[in-house]
PDB file of C-alpha atoms in Angstrom:
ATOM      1  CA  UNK M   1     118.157 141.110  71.441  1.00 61.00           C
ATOM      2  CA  UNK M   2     115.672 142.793  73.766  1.00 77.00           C
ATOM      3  CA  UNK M   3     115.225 141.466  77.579  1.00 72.00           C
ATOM      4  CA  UNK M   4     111.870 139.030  76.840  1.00 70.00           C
ATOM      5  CA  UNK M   5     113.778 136.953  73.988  1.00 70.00           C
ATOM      6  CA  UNK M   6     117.346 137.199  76.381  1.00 66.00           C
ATOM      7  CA  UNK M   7     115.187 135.579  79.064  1.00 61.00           C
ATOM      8  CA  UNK M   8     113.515 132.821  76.655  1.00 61.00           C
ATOM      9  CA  UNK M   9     116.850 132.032  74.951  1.00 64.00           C
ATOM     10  CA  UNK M  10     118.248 131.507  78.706  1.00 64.00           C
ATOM     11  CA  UNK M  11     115.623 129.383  79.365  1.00 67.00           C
ATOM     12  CA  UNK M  12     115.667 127.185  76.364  1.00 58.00           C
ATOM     13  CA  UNK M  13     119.185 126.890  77.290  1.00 56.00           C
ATOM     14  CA  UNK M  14     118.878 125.591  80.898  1.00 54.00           C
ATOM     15  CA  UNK M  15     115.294 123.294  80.042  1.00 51.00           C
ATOM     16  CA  UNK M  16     117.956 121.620  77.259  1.00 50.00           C
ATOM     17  CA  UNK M  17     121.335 121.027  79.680  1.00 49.00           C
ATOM     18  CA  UNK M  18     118.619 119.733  82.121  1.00 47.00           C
ATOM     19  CA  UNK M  19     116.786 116.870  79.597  1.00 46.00           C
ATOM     20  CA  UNK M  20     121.014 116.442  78.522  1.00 44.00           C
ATOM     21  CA  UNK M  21     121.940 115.116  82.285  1.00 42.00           C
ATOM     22  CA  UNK M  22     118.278 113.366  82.913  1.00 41.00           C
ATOM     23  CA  UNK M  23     119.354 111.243  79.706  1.00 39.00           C
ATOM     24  CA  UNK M  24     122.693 110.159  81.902  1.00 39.00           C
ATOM     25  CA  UNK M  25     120.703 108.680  84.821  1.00 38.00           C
ATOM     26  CA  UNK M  26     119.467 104.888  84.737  1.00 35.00           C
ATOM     27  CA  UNK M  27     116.362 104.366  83.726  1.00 34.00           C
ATOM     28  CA  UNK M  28     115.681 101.523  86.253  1.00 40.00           C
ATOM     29  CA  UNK M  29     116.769 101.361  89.961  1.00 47.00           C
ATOM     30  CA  UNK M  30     118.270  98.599  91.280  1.00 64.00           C
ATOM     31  CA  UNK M  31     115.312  96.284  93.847  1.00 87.00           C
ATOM     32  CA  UNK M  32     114.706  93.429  94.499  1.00 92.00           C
ATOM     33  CA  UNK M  33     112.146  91.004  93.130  1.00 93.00           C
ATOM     34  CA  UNK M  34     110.099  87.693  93.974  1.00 95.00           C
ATOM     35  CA  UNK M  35     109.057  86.989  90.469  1.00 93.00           C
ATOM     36  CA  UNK M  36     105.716  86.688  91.309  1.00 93.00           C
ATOM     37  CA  UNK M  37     103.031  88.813  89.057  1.00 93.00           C
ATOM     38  CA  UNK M  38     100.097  90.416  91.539  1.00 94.00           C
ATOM     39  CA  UNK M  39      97.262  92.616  90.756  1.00 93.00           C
ATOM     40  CA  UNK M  40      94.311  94.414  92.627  1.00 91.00           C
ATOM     41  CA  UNK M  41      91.468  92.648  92.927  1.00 83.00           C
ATOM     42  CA  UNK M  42      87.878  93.910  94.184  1.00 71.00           C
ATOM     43  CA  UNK M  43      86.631  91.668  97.512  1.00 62.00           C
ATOM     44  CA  UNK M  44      82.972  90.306  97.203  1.00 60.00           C
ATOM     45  CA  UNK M  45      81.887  91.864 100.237  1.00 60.00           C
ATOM     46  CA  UNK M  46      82.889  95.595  99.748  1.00 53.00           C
ATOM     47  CA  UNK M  47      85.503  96.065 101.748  1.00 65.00           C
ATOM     48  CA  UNK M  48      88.985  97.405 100.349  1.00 67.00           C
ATOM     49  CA  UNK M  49      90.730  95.683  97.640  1.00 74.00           C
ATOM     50  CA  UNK M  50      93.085  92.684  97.957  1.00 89.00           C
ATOM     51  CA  UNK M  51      96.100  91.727  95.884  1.00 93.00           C
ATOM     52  CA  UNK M  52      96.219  88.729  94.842  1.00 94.00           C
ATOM     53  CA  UNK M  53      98.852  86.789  93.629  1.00 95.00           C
ATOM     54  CA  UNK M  54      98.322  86.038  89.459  1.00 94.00           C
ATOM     55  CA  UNK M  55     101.494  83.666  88.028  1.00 95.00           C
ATOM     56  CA  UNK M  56     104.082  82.287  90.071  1.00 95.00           C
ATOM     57  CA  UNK M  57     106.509  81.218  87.391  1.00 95.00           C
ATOM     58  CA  UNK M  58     109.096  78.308  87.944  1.00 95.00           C
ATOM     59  CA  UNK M  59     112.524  78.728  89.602  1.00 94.00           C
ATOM     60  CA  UNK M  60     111.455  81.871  91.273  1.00 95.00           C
ATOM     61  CA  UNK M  61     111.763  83.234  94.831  1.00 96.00           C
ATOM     62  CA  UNK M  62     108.052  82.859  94.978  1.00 96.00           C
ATOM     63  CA  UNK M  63     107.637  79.533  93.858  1.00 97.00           C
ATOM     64  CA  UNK M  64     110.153  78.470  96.173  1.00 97.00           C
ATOM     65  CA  UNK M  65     108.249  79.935  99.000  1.00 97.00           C
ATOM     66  CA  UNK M  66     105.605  77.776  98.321  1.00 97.00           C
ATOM     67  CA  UNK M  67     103.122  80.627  96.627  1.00 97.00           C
ATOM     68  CA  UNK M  68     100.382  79.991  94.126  1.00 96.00           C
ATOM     69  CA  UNK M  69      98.219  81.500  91.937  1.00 95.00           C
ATOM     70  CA  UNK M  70      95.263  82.969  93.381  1.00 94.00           C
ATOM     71  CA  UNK M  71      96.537  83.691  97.012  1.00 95.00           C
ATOM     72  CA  UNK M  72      95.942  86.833  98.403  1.00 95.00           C
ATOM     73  CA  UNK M  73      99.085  89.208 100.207  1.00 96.00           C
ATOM     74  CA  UNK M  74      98.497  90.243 103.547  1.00 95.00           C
ATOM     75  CA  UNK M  75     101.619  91.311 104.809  1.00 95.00           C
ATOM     76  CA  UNK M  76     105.337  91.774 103.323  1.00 96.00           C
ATOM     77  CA  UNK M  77     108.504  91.864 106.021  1.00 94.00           C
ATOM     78  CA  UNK M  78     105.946  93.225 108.513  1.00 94.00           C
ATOM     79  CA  UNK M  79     104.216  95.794 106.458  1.00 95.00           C
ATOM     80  CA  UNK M  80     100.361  95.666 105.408  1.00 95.00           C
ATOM     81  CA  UNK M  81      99.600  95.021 101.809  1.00 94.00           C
ATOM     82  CA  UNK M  82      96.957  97.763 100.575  1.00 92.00           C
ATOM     83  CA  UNK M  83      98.114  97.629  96.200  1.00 92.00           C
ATOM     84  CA  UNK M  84      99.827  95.646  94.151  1.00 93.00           C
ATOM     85  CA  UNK M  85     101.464  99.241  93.579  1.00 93.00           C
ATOM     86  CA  UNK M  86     102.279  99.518  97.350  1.00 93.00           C
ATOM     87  CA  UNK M  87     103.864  95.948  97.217  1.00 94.00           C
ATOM     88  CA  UNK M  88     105.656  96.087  94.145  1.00 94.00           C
ATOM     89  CA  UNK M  89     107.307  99.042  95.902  1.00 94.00           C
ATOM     90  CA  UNK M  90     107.922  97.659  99.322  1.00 94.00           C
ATOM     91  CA  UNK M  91     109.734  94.103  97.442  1.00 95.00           C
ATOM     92  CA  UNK M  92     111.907  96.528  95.691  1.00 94.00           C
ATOM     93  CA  UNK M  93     113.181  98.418  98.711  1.00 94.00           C
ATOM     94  CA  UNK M  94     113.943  95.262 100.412  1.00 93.00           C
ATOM     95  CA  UNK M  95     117.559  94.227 100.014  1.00 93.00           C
ATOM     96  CA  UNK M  96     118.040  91.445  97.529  1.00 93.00           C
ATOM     97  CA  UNK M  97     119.560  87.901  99.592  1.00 93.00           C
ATOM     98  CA  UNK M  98     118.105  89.268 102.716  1.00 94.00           C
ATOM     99  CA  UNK M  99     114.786  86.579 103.890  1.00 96.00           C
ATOM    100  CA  UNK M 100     111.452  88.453 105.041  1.00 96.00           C
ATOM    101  CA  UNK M 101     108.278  87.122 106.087  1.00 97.00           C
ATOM    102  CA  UNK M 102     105.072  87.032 104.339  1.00 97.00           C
ATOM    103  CA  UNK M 103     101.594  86.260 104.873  1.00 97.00           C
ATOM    104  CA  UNK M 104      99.041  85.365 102.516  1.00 96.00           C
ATOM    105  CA  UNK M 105      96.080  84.070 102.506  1.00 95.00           C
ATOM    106  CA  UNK M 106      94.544  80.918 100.466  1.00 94.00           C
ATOM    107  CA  UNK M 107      91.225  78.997 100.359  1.00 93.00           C
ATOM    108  CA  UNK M 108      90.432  80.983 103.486  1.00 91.00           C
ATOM    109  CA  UNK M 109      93.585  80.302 105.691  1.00 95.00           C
ATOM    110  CA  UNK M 110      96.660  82.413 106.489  1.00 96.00           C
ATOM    111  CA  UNK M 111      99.775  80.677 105.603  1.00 96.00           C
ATOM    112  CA  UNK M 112     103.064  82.391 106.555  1.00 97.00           C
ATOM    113  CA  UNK M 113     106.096  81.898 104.406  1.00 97.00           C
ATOM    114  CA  UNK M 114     110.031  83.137 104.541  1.00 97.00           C
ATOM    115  CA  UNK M 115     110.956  84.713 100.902  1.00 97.00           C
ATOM    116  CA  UNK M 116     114.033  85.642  99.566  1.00 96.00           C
ATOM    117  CA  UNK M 117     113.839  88.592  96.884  1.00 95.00           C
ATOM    118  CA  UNK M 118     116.758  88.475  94.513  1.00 95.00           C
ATOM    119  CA  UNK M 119     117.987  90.988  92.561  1.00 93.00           C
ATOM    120  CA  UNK M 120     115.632  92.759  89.758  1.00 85.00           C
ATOM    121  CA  UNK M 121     116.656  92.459  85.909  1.00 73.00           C
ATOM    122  CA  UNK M 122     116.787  96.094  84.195  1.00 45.00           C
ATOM    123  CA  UNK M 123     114.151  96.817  82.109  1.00 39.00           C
TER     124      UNK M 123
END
């Protein structure tokens, strides 16, 4: 076996044990969820997007907040809202059972609520 193949077989070797142990690990991480489903939404006057709030299904932390469908996220436990990406993020950091504040805004008004994120079903 000359030095080139020794080094690809070695290789090969490693890449595989790697993908072995990656297999081991979860494939979801434990968060926290509200239940609500959001998405980014483009604002009529050109300024950055919003996310906005699109199903707030029954028995859920949301809906026991008090959100609906159509109201836009401002802020989560203190933190700007910039993507439903960014948010989905920031409600899965925060511990499940522990109450936050939140600010949205509907019909033109801010409305602050207290939300408690429970834990997130795996995927």
């Amino acid at each position: 076996m000359n030095v080139r193949s020794f080094v690809l077989a070695s290789i090969l070797v490693l890449f595989a044990a790697a993908i072995a142990s990656a297999q081991e690990w979860p494939l979801t991480a434990p968060g926290a969820s509200i239940g609500a489903l959001v998405i980014d939404s483009a604002r009529t006057d050109l300024s950055a997007p919003q996310t906005a709030i699109t199903d707030v299904p029954r028995d859920t932390p949301a809906a026991k907040a008090g959100l609906r469908k159509g109201d836009i996220i401002i802020d989560f436990d203190g933190l700007r809202v910039e993507s439903a990406r960014q948010f989905k993020r920031i409600v899965a950091e925060t511990p499940p059972g522990r109450t936050v504040k939140m600010t949205v805004l509907r019909e033109g008004v801010r409305r602050q609520v207290s939300i408690t994120p429970i834990p997130s079903r795996a995927q």
